[in-house]
Amino acid sequence: TRKRASHTMSNAQSSRRYLIAGNWKMYKTVAEAKEFTRTLYDQIREEESLLPDIVLCPPTIALDAVVHAIEKTLGGAPFSVGAQTMESHDEGAYTGETSPKMLADLEVEYVVIGHSERRQYYNEVDETVNAKTKAALAHQLTPIVCVGESLEQRESGQTDTVVTSQVEAALQGIAASDFEKLVFAYEPVWAIGTGKTCEADEANRVCALIRQTIGKKGSAEQTRILYGGSVKPENSDQLLGQSDIDGALVGGASLKTDSFSAIITAAVNQKKGAVVSA
């Protein structure tokens, strides 16, 4: 039995709902995605009144099937669906891309923007992240904007500079009144898929830095900031017990219902603890 991390939840944090998002990356067929959704619901349904916001981010080809499974098969189970990326234009000659207009038509609610793998393999830069963030907001999609430093940048002491710069770039031209509609995810690149996890205190420090950076341009009290980077059941309780971490963007551990439901349960336990201490 894991011991729940002790922490003092501020009034601001207690008003921000935990958000647990599962990024499936290039895994799961349509049939596997539907089966996963049904199985996960069966595992967590007993805690429905205390569940955090749960976002499933399947591959593009399975988006419609997962939306349908949630709405039709499960009767509107407590899940939302997110895309793993999108094009910033509504339409056009962009072979292979998916537009925010298309995602909204599918009733997708979230979209991951600027994931480190998109930046590394598909040449996404701060300017495209900003354009996609604006496009998401224009179509009432909630962007999950990913920021984070590489191992080389961390070892050379550039973490704060890199993260601050990425956050500021993402916010360019976005109205302060829209800040509460944004979700940011701190994803130290060196901790993604490596088994390495940023220590909870350090992850919280960087998430607080993100909030401070947003706060220089407007209120950040309601902006949710997630941690992503080898989140698993063994460390989720400690991470979610931090003052400025409002949830998790989960990679590998979101591919199996047992591990993903355990992370969701960690958020439920933090919520229970907050209710009791209040």
PDB file of C-alpha atoms in Angstrom:
ATOM      1  CA  THR A   1       0.000   0.000   0.000  1.00  0.00           C
ATOM      2  CA  ARG A   2       1.434   3.328  -1.049  1.00  0.00           C
ATOM      3  CA  LYS A   3       1.372   6.178   1.416  1.00  0.00           C
ATOM      4  CA  ARG A   4      -0.351   9.242   0.058  1.00  0.00           C
ATOM      5  CA  ALA A   5       1.901  12.265  -0.151  1.00  0.00           C
ATOM      6  CA  SER A   6       1.043  14.949   2.351  1.00  0.00           C
ATOM      7  CA  HIS A   7       0.635  18.485   1.109  1.00  0.00           C
ATOM      8  CA  THR A   8      -1.257  21.645   1.766  1.00  0.00           C
ATOM      9  CA  MET A   9      -3.687  22.453  -1.019  1.00  0.00           C
ATOM     10  CA  SER A  10      -4.204  26.139  -1.667  1.00  0.00           C
ATOM     11  CA  ASN A  11      -7.626  27.597  -2.333  1.00  0.00           C
ATOM     12  CA  ALA A  12      -6.591  28.177  -5.932  1.00  0.00           C
ATOM     13  CA  GLN A  13      -5.483  24.593  -6.417  1.00  0.00           C
ATOM     14  CA  SER A  14      -8.593  23.154  -4.782  1.00  0.00           C
ATOM     15  CA  SER A  15     -10.692  24.996  -7.392  1.00  0.00           C
ATOM     16  CA  ARG A  16      -8.706  23.445 -10.261  1.00  0.00           C
ATOM     17  CA  ARG A  17      -9.940  19.981 -11.215  1.00  0.00           C
ATOM     18  CA  TYR A  18      -7.306  17.333 -11.671  1.00  0.00           C
ATOM     19  CA  LEU A  19      -6.850  16.288 -15.276  1.00  0.00           C
ATOM     20  CA  ILE A  20      -5.383  12.917 -16.218  1.00  0.00           C
ATOM     21  CA  ALA A  21      -4.685  12.537 -19.945  1.00  0.00           C
ATOM     22  CA  GLY A  22      -3.515   9.366 -21.643  1.00  0.00           C
ATOM     23  CA  ASN A  23      -1.424   9.841 -24.784  1.00  0.00           C
ATOM     24  CA  TRP A  24      -1.528   6.512 -26.622  1.00  0.00           C
ATOM     25  CA  LYS A  25       0.900   7.690 -29.302  1.00  0.00           C
ATOM     26  CA  MET A  26       1.003   5.252 -32.266  1.00  0.00           C
ATOM     27  CA  TYR A  27      -0.551   2.344 -30.410  1.00  0.00           C
ATOM     28  CA  LYS A  28      -3.938   0.590 -30.525  1.00  0.00           C
ATOM     29  CA  THR A  29      -6.160  -0.349 -33.428  1.00  0.00           C
ATOM     30  CA  VAL A  30      -9.744   0.875 -33.535  1.00  0.00           C
ATOM     31  CA  ALA A  31     -10.971  -2.361 -31.951  1.00  0.00           C
ATOM     32  CA  GLU A  32      -8.326  -2.184 -29.223  1.00  0.00           C
ATOM     33  CA  ALA A  33      -9.187   1.448 -28.507  1.00  0.00           C
ATOM     34  CA  LYS A  34     -12.878   0.669 -28.031  1.00  0.00           C
ATOM     35  CA  GLU A  35     -12.149  -2.307 -25.803  1.00  0.00           C
ATOM     36  CA  PHE A  36      -9.725  -0.282 -23.676  1.00  0.00           C
ATOM     37  CA  THR A  37     -12.318   2.465 -23.179  1.00  0.00           C
ATOM     38  CA  ARG A  38     -14.970   0.020 -21.996  1.00  0.00           C
ATOM     39  CA  THR A  39     -12.581  -1.857 -19.692  1.00  0.00           C
ATOM     40  CA  LEU A  40     -11.221   1.322 -18.128  1.00  0.00           C
ATOM     41  CA  TYR A  41     -14.712   2.547 -17.356  1.00  0.00           C
ATOM     42  CA  ASP A  42     -15.546  -0.716 -15.622  1.00  0.00           C
ATOM     43  CA  GLN A  43     -12.461  -0.338 -13.422  1.00  0.00           C
ATOM     44  CA  ILE A  44     -13.138   3.218 -12.235  1.00  0.00           C
ATOM     45  CA  ARG A  45     -16.923   3.624 -12.368  1.00  0.00           C
ATOM     46  CA  GLU A  46     -17.375   3.110  -8.621  1.00  0.00           C
ATOM     47  CA  GLU A  47     -15.514   6.386  -7.933  1.00  0.00           C
ATOM     48  CA  GLU A  48     -17.429   8.346 -10.562  1.00  0.00           C
ATOM     49  CA  SER A  49     -18.428  11.221  -8.265  1.00  0.00           C
ATOM     50  CA  LEU A  50     -14.780  11.919  -7.364  1.00  0.00           C
ATOM     51  CA  LEU A  51     -13.116  11.246 -10.694  1.00  0.00           C
ATOM     52  CA  PRO A  52     -10.799  13.849 -12.219  1.00  0.00           C
ATOM     53  CA  ASP A  53     -11.242  14.999 -15.800  1.00  0.00           C
ATOM     54  CA  ILE A  54     -10.012  12.043 -17.877  1.00  0.00           C
ATOM     55  CA  VAL A  55      -8.862  12.528 -21.458  1.00  0.00           C
ATOM     56  CA  LEU A  56      -8.123   9.663 -23.835  1.00  0.00           C
ATOM     57  CA  CYS A  57      -5.861  10.584 -26.758  1.00  0.00           C
ATOM     58  CA  PRO A  58      -5.960   7.742 -29.296  1.00  0.00           C
ATOM     59  CA  PRO A  59      -4.411   7.811 -32.762  1.00  0.00           C
ATOM     60  CA  THR A  60      -6.336   9.956 -35.240  1.00  0.00           C
ATOM     61  CA  ILE A  61      -7.841   6.916 -36.976  1.00  0.00           C
ATOM     62  CA  ALA A  62      -9.527   5.858 -33.699  1.00  0.00           C
ATOM     63  CA  LEU A  63     -10.863   9.247 -32.567  1.00  0.00           C
ATOM     64  CA  ASP A  64     -14.369   8.770 -33.951  1.00  0.00           C
ATOM     65  CA  ALA A  65     -14.620   5.235 -32.570  1.00  0.00           C
ATOM     66  CA  VAL A  66     -13.647   6.299 -29.053  1.00  0.00           C
ATOM     67  CA  VAL A  67     -16.043   9.264 -29.116  1.00  0.00           C
ATOM     68  CA  HIS A  68     -18.787   6.870 -30.250  1.00  0.00           C
ATOM     69  CA  ALA A  69     -17.892   4.306 -27.569  1.00  0.00           C
ATOM     70  CA  ILE A  70     -18.146   6.942 -24.848  1.00  0.00           C
ATOM     71  CA  GLU A  71     -21.395   8.486 -26.062  1.00  0.00           C
ATOM     72  CA  LYS A  72     -23.278   5.448 -27.341  1.00  0.00           C
ATOM     73  CA  THR A  73     -21.871   2.362 -25.656  1.00  0.00           C
ATOM     74  CA  LEU A  74     -21.109   3.811 -22.216  1.00  0.00           C
ATOM     75  CA  GLY A  75     -23.892   6.385 -22.115  1.00  0.00           C
ATOM     76  CA  GLY A  76     -21.567   9.350 -21.742  1.00  0.00           C
ATOM     77  CA  ALA A  77     -18.943   7.890 -19.421  1.00  0.00           C
ATOM     78  CA  PRO A  78     -16.709  10.395 -17.612  1.00  0.00           C
ATOM     79  CA  PHE A  79     -14.147  10.587 -20.389  1.00  0.00           C
ATOM     80  CA  SER A  80     -13.255  13.218 -22.942  1.00  0.00           C
ATOM     81  CA  VAL A  81     -11.354  12.580 -26.152  1.00  0.00           C
ATOM     82  CA  GLY A  82      -8.245  14.409 -27.282  1.00  0.00           C
ATOM     83  CA  ALA A  83      -6.236  14.385 -30.492  1.00  0.00           C
ATOM     84  CA  GLN A  84      -2.475  13.960 -30.350  1.00  0.00           C
ATOM     85  CA  THR A  85      -1.806  16.775 -32.824  1.00  0.00           C
ATOM     86  CA  MET A  86      -3.480  18.819 -35.554  1.00  0.00           C
ATOM     87  CA  GLU A  87      -2.824  21.247 -38.383  1.00  0.00           C
ATOM     88  CA  SER A  88      -3.405  24.915 -37.588  1.00  0.00           C
ATOM     89  CA  HIS A  89      -5.359  25.645 -40.801  1.00  0.00           C
ATOM     90  CA  ASP A  90      -9.084  24.918 -41.092  1.00  0.00           C
ATOM     91  CA  GLU A  91      -8.659  23.295 -44.507  1.00  0.00           C
ATOM     92  CA  GLY A  92      -6.361  23.292 -47.490  1.00  0.00           C
ATOM     93  CA  ALA A  93      -3.773  21.330 -49.446  1.00  0.00           C
ATOM     94  CA  TYR A  94      -2.068  19.773 -46.428  1.00  0.00           C
ATOM     95  CA  THR A  95      -1.827  16.088 -47.293  1.00  0.00           C
ATOM     96  CA  GLY A  96      -2.208  13.761 -44.349  1.00  0.00           C
ATOM     97  CA  GLU A  97      -3.160  16.450 -41.840  1.00  0.00           C
ATOM     98  CA  THR A  98      -6.246  16.868 -39.641  1.00  0.00           C
ATOM     99  CA  SER A  99      -7.728  20.309 -39.016  1.00  0.00           C
ATOM    100  CA  PRO A 100      -9.278  21.759 -35.855  1.00  0.00           C
ATOM    101  CA  LYS A 101     -12.516  22.103 -37.791  1.00  0.00           C
ATOM    102  CA  MET A 102     -12.502  18.348 -38.408  1.00  0.00           C
ATOM    103  CA  LEU A 103     -11.718  17.553 -34.782  1.00  0.00           C
ATOM    104  CA  ALA A 104     -14.515  19.781 -33.540  1.00  0.00           C
ATOM    105  CA  ASP A 105     -16.912  18.070 -35.951  1.00  0.00           C
ATOM    106  CA  LEU A 106     -15.968  14.716 -34.391  1.00  0.00           C
ATOM    107  CA  GLU A 107     -16.769  16.171 -30.940  1.00  0.00           C
ATOM    108  CA  VAL A 108     -13.142  15.899 -29.857  1.00  0.00           C
ATOM    109  CA  GLU A 109     -12.611  18.251 -26.910  1.00  0.00           C
ATOM    110  CA  TYR A 110      -8.841  18.395 -26.368  1.00  0.00           C
ATOM    111  CA  VAL A 111      -5.718  18.446 -28.515  1.00  0.00           C
ATOM    112  CA  VAL A 112      -2.099  17.887 -27.497  1.00  0.00           C
ATOM    113  CA  ILE A 113       0.134  20.570 -28.988  1.00  0.00           C
ATOM    114  CA  GLY A 114       3.912  20.695 -29.173  1.00  0.00           C
ATOM    115  CA  HIS A 115       4.643  17.268 -27.699  1.00  0.00           C
ATOM    116  CA  SER A 116       8.402  16.716 -27.614  1.00  0.00           C
ATOM    117  CA  GLU A 117       8.114  13.926 -30.181  1.00  0.00           C
ATOM    118  CA  ARG A 118       6.345  16.303 -32.553  1.00  0.00           C
ATOM    119  CA  ARG A 119       9.049  18.890 -31.980  1.00  0.00           C
ATOM    120  CA  GLN A 120      11.816  16.311 -32.425  1.00  0.00           C
ATOM    121  CA  TYR A 121      10.545  14.258 -35.371  1.00  0.00           C
ATOM    122  CA  TYR A 122       8.177  16.592 -37.224  1.00  0.00           C
ATOM    123  CA  ASN A 123       9.921  19.941 -36.990  1.00  0.00           C
ATOM    124  CA  GLU A 124       7.350  21.618 -34.757  1.00  0.00           C
ATOM    125  CA  VAL A 125       8.725  24.876 -33.406  1.00  0.00           C
ATOM    126  CA  ASP A 126       7.439  27.578 -31.070  1.00  0.00           C
ATOM    127  CA  GLU A 127       5.744  29.440 -33.942  1.00  0.00           C
ATOM    128  CA  THR A 128       3.720  26.412 -35.049  1.00  0.00           C
ATOM    129  CA  VAL A 129       2.822  25.611 -31.448  1.00  0.00           C
ATOM    130  CA  ASN A 130       1.471  29.139 -31.078  1.00  0.00           C
ATOM    131  CA  ALA A 131      -0.496  28.927 -34.344  1.00  0.00           C
ATOM    132  CA  LYS A 132      -2.029  25.600 -33.328  1.00  0.00           C
ATOM    133  CA  THR A 133      -2.908  26.886 -29.861  1.00  0.00           C
ATOM    134  CA  LYS A 134      -4.769  29.829 -31.373  1.00  0.00           C
ATOM    135  CA  ALA A 135      -6.553  27.551 -33.848  1.00  0.00           C
ATOM    136  CA  ALA A 136      -7.609  25.177 -31.080  1.00  0.00           C
ATOM    137  CA  LEU A 137      -9.119  27.987 -29.045  1.00  0.00           C
ATOM    138  CA  ALA A 138     -10.912  29.343 -32.122  1.00  0.00           C
ATOM    139  CA  HIS A 139     -12.692  25.987 -32.463  1.00  0.00           C
ATOM    140  CA  GLN A 140     -13.440  25.570 -28.750  1.00  0.00           C
ATOM    141  CA  LEU A 141     -10.834  22.823 -28.395  1.00  0.00           C
ATOM    142  CA  THR A 142      -8.800  22.771 -25.186  1.00  0.00           C
ATOM    143  CA  PRO A 143      -5.095  22.792 -26.042  1.00  0.00           C
ATOM    144  CA  ILE A 144      -2.683  20.790 -23.898  1.00  0.00           C
ATOM    145  CA  VAL A 145       0.500  22.717 -24.652  1.00  0.00           C
ATOM    146  CA  CYS A 146       3.684  20.763 -23.957  1.00  0.00           C
ATOM    147  CA  VAL A 147       6.911  22.434 -22.892  1.00  0.00           C
ATOM    148  CA  GLY A 148      10.150  21.027 -21.575  1.00  0.00           C
ATOM    149  CA  GLU A 149      13.913  20.877 -21.864  1.00  0.00           C
ATOM    150  CA  SER A 150      16.300  18.280 -23.251  1.00  0.00           C
ATOM    151  CA  LEU A 151      18.901  16.482 -21.147  1.00  0.00           C
ATOM    152  CA  GLU A 152      21.654  18.649 -22.611  1.00  0.00           C
ATOM    153  CA  GLN A 153      19.722  21.813 -21.746  1.00  0.00           C
ATOM    154  CA  ARG A 154      19.061  20.614 -18.200  1.00  0.00           C
ATOM    155  CA  GLU A 155      22.668  19.658 -17.589  1.00  0.00           C
ATOM    156  CA  SER A 156      23.826  23.068 -18.825  1.00  0.00           C
ATOM    157  CA  GLY A 157      21.446  24.895 -16.467  1.00  0.00           C
ATOM    158  CA  GLN A 158      19.036  26.116 -19.159  1.00  0.00           C
ATOM    159  CA  THR A 159      15.839  24.529 -17.835  1.00  0.00           C
ATOM    160  CA  ASP A 160      14.197  27.729 -16.635  1.00  0.00           C
ATOM    161  CA  THR A 161      15.202  29.738 -19.701  1.00  0.00           C
ATOM    162  CA  VAL A 162      13.974  27.099 -22.150  1.00  0.00           C
ATOM    163  CA  VAL A 163      10.650  26.471 -20.388  1.00  0.00           C
ATOM    164  CA  THR A 164       9.924  30.171 -19.876  1.00  0.00           C
ATOM    165  CA  SER A 165      10.690  30.903 -23.527  1.00  0.00           C
ATOM    166  CA  GLN A 166       8.417  28.099 -24.758  1.00  0.00           C
ATOM    167  CA  VAL A 167       5.532  29.244 -22.552  1.00  0.00           C
ATOM    168  CA  GLU A 168       5.892  32.875 -23.633  1.00  0.00           C
ATOM    169  CA  ALA A 169       5.987  31.841 -27.297  1.00  0.00           C
ATOM    170  CA  ALA A 170       2.864  29.707 -26.920  1.00  0.00           C
ATOM    171  CA  LEU A 171       0.974  32.658 -25.400  1.00  0.00           C
ATOM    172  CA  GLN A 172       1.835  35.173 -28.116  1.00  0.00           C
ATOM    173  CA  GLY A 173      -1.306  36.947 -29.307  1.00  0.00           C
ATOM    174  CA  ILE A 174      -3.641  35.017 -27.003  1.00  0.00           C
ATOM    175  CA  ALA A 175      -6.037  37.069 -24.892  1.00  0.00           C
ATOM    176  CA  ALA A 176      -5.523  36.875 -21.134  1.00  0.00           C
ATOM    177  CA  SER A 177      -9.214  36.042 -20.825  1.00  0.00           C
ATOM    178  CA  ASP A 178      -8.469  32.736 -22.595  1.00  0.00           C
ATOM    179  CA  PHE A 179      -5.709  31.629 -20.228  1.00  0.00           C
ATOM    180  CA  GLU A 180      -8.090  29.585 -18.072  1.00  0.00           C
ATOM    181  CA  LYS A 181      -9.029  27.607 -21.203  1.00  0.00           C
ATOM    182  CA  LEU A 182      -5.421  26.487 -21.661  1.00  0.00           C
ATOM    183  CA  VAL A 183      -3.711  23.455 -20.204  1.00  0.00           C
ATOM    184  CA  PHE A 184       0.077  23.294 -20.047  1.00  0.00           C
ATOM    185  CA  ALA A 185       2.103  20.137 -19.572  1.00  0.00           C
ATOM    186  CA  TYR A 186       5.668  20.200 -18.284  1.00  0.00           C
ATOM    187  CA  GLU A 187       7.397  17.361 -20.089  1.00  0.00           C
ATOM    188  CA  PRO A 188      11.126  17.191 -19.457  1.00  0.00           C
ATOM    189  CA  VAL A 189      12.269  15.582 -22.706  1.00  0.00           C
ATOM    190  CA  TRP A 190      14.906  13.554 -20.902  1.00  0.00           C
ATOM    191  CA  ALA A 191      12.198  11.828 -18.833  1.00  0.00           C
ATOM    192  CA  ILE A 192       9.883  10.776 -21.674  1.00  0.00           C
ATOM    193  CA  GLY A 193      10.000   7.084 -22.445  1.00  0.00           C
ATOM    194  CA  THR A 194      13.308   6.716 -20.610  1.00  0.00           C
ATOM    195  CA  GLY A 195      12.028   5.466 -17.272  1.00  0.00           C
ATOM    196  CA  LYS A 196      13.579   8.534 -15.656  1.00  0.00           C
ATOM    197  CA  THR A 197      11.225  10.773 -13.721  1.00  0.00           C
ATOM    198  CA  CYS A 198      11.813  14.300 -12.607  1.00  0.00           C
ATOM    199  CA  GLU A 199      11.797  14.431  -8.802  1.00  0.00           C
ATOM    200  CA  ALA A 200       8.404  15.597  -7.551  1.00  0.00           C
ATOM    201  CA  ASP A 201       9.759  18.727  -5.846  1.00  0.00           C
ATOM    202  CA  GLU A 202      11.638  19.764  -8.982  1.00  0.00           C
ATOM    203  CA  ALA A 203       8.670  19.008 -11.229  1.00  0.00           C
ATOM    204  CA  ASN A 204       6.538  21.180  -8.967  1.00  0.00           C
ATOM    205  CA  ARG A 205       9.115  23.979  -9.053  1.00  0.00           C
ATOM    206  CA  VAL A 206       9.054  24.053 -12.860  1.00  0.00           C
ATOM    207  CA  CYS A 207       5.250  23.868 -12.952  1.00  0.00           C
ATOM    208  CA  ALA A 208       5.180  26.836 -10.559  1.00  0.00           C
ATOM    209  CA  LEU A 209       7.582  28.633 -12.926  1.00  0.00           C
ATOM    210  CA  ILE A 210       5.157  27.982 -15.790  1.00  0.00           C
ATOM    211  CA  ARG A 211       2.320  29.426 -13.719  1.00  0.00           C
ATOM    212  CA  GLN A 212       4.432  32.435 -12.812  1.00  0.00           C
ATOM    213  CA  THR A 213       5.291  33.004 -16.480  1.00  0.00           C
ATOM    214  CA  ILE A 214       1.631  32.864 -17.493  1.00  0.00           C
ATOM    215  CA  GLY A 215       0.791  35.144 -14.565  1.00  0.00           C
ATOM    216  CA  LYS A 216       2.982  37.910 -15.961  1.00  0.00           C
ATOM    217  CA  LYS A 217       0.541  38.229 -18.862  1.00  0.00           C
ATOM    218  CA  GLY A 218      -2.691  37.588 -16.961  1.00  0.00           C
ATOM    219  CA  SER A 219      -4.220  35.440 -14.254  1.00  0.00           C
ATOM    220  CA  ALA A 220      -2.887  31.885 -14.078  1.00  0.00           C
ATOM    221  CA  GLU A 221      -4.843  30.762 -11.036  1.00  0.00           C
ATOM    222  CA  GLN A 222      -7.259  28.639 -13.083  1.00  0.00           C
ATOM    223  CA  THR A 223      -4.773  27.432 -15.701  1.00  0.00           C
ATOM    224  CA  ARG A 224      -4.143  23.744 -15.193  1.00  0.00           C
ATOM    225  CA  ILE A 225      -0.548  22.559 -15.387  1.00  0.00           C
ATOM    226  CA  LEU A 226       0.213  18.876 -15.767  1.00  0.00           C
ATOM    227  CA  TYR A 227       3.391  16.876 -15.370  1.00  0.00           C
ATOM    228  CA  GLY A 228       4.367  14.396 -18.067  1.00  0.00           C
ATOM    229  CA  GLY A 229       7.413  12.172 -18.269  1.00  0.00           C
ATOM    230  CA  SER A 230       7.406   8.500 -17.185  1.00  0.00           C
ATOM    231  CA  VAL A 231       4.369   8.961 -14.929  1.00  0.00           C
ATOM    232  CA  LYS A 232       3.367   5.597 -13.493  1.00  0.00           C
ATOM    233  CA  PRO A 233       1.381   4.239 -10.525  1.00  0.00           C
ATOM    234  CA  GLU A 234       4.500   4.129  -8.357  1.00  0.00           C
ATOM    235  CA  ASN A 235       5.170   7.879  -8.573  1.00  0.00           C
ATOM    236  CA  SER A 236       1.757   9.369  -9.390  1.00  0.00           C
ATOM    237  CA  ASP A 237       0.687   9.865  -5.788  1.00  0.00           C
ATOM    238  CA  GLN A 238       3.748  11.923  -4.951  1.00  0.00           C
ATOM    239  CA  LEU A 239       3.558  13.960  -8.151  1.00  0.00           C
ATOM    240  CA  LEU A 240      -0.155  14.688  -7.777  1.00  0.00           C
ATOM    241  CA  GLY A 241       0.386  15.755  -4.171  1.00  0.00           C
ATOM    242  CA  GLN A 242       2.376  18.819  -5.260  1.00  0.00           C
ATOM    243  CA  SER A 243       0.935  22.321  -4.974  1.00  0.00           C
ATOM    244  CA  ASP A 244       1.292  23.354  -8.633  1.00  0.00           C
ATOM    245  CA  ILE A 245       0.759  20.027 -10.399  1.00  0.00           C
ATOM    246  CA  ASP A 246      -2.862  19.707 -11.478  1.00  0.00           C
ATOM    247  CA  GLY A 247      -2.669  16.334 -13.162  1.00  0.00           C
ATOM    248  CA  ALA A 248      -0.614  14.190 -15.497  1.00  0.00           C
ATOM    249  CA  LEU A 249      -0.030  13.614 -19.184  1.00  0.00           C
ATOM    250  CA  VAL A 250       0.627   9.885 -19.210  1.00  0.00           C
ATOM    251  CA  GLY A 251       2.387   7.978 -21.978  1.00  0.00           C
ATOM    252  CA  GLY A 252       3.296   4.302 -21.631  1.00  0.00           C
ATOM    253  CA  ALA A 253       1.308   3.754 -18.438  1.00  0.00           C
ATOM    254  CA  SER A 254      -1.869   4.890 -20.228  1.00  0.00           C
ATOM    255  CA  LEU A 255      -1.728   1.926 -22.616  1.00  0.00           C
ATOM    256  CA  LYS A 256      -2.852  -0.604 -19.998  1.00  0.00           C
ATOM    257  CA  THR A 257      -6.073  -0.154 -18.081  1.00  0.00           C
ATOM    258  CA  ASP A 258      -4.620  -1.398 -14.779  1.00  0.00           C
ATOM    259  CA  SER A 259      -1.784   1.134 -14.662  1.00  0.00           C
ATOM    260  CA  PHE A 260      -3.866   4.012 -16.036  1.00  0.00           C
ATOM    261  CA  SER A 261      -6.715   3.375 -13.606  1.00  0.00           C
ATOM    262  CA  ALA A 262      -4.190   3.311 -10.740  1.00  0.00           C
ATOM    263  CA  ILE A 263      -3.004   6.800 -11.718  1.00  0.00           C
ATOM    264  CA  ILE A 264      -6.611   7.989 -11.900  1.00  0.00           C
ATOM    265  CA  THR A 265      -7.175   6.492  -8.442  1.00  0.00           C
ATOM    266  CA  ALA A 266      -4.187   8.464  -7.134  1.00  0.00           C
ATOM    267  CA  ALA A 267      -5.968  11.646  -8.242  1.00  0.00           C
ATOM    268  CA  VAL A 268      -9.170  10.448  -6.561  1.00  0.00           C
ATOM    269  CA  ASN A 269      -7.252   9.840  -3.329  1.00  0.00           C
ATOM    270  CA  GLN A 270      -5.755  13.325  -3.453  1.00  0.00           C
ATOM    271  CA  LYS A 271      -9.241  14.729  -3.920  1.00  0.00           C
ATOM    272  CA  LYS A 272     -10.531  12.705  -0.960  1.00  0.00           C
ATOM    273  CA  GLY A 273      -7.652  13.976   1.161  1.00  0.00           C
ATOM    274  CA  ALA A 274      -8.406  17.568   0.208  1.00  0.00           C
ATOM    275  CA  VAL A 275     -12.071  17.136   1.110  1.00  0.00           C
ATOM    276  CA  VAL A 276     -11.179  15.638   4.487  1.00  0.00           C
ATOM    277  CA  SER A 277      -8.634  18.355   5.325  1.00  0.00           C
ATOM    278  CA  ALA A 278     -11.126  21.042   4.357  1.00  0.00           C
TER     279      ALA A 278
END
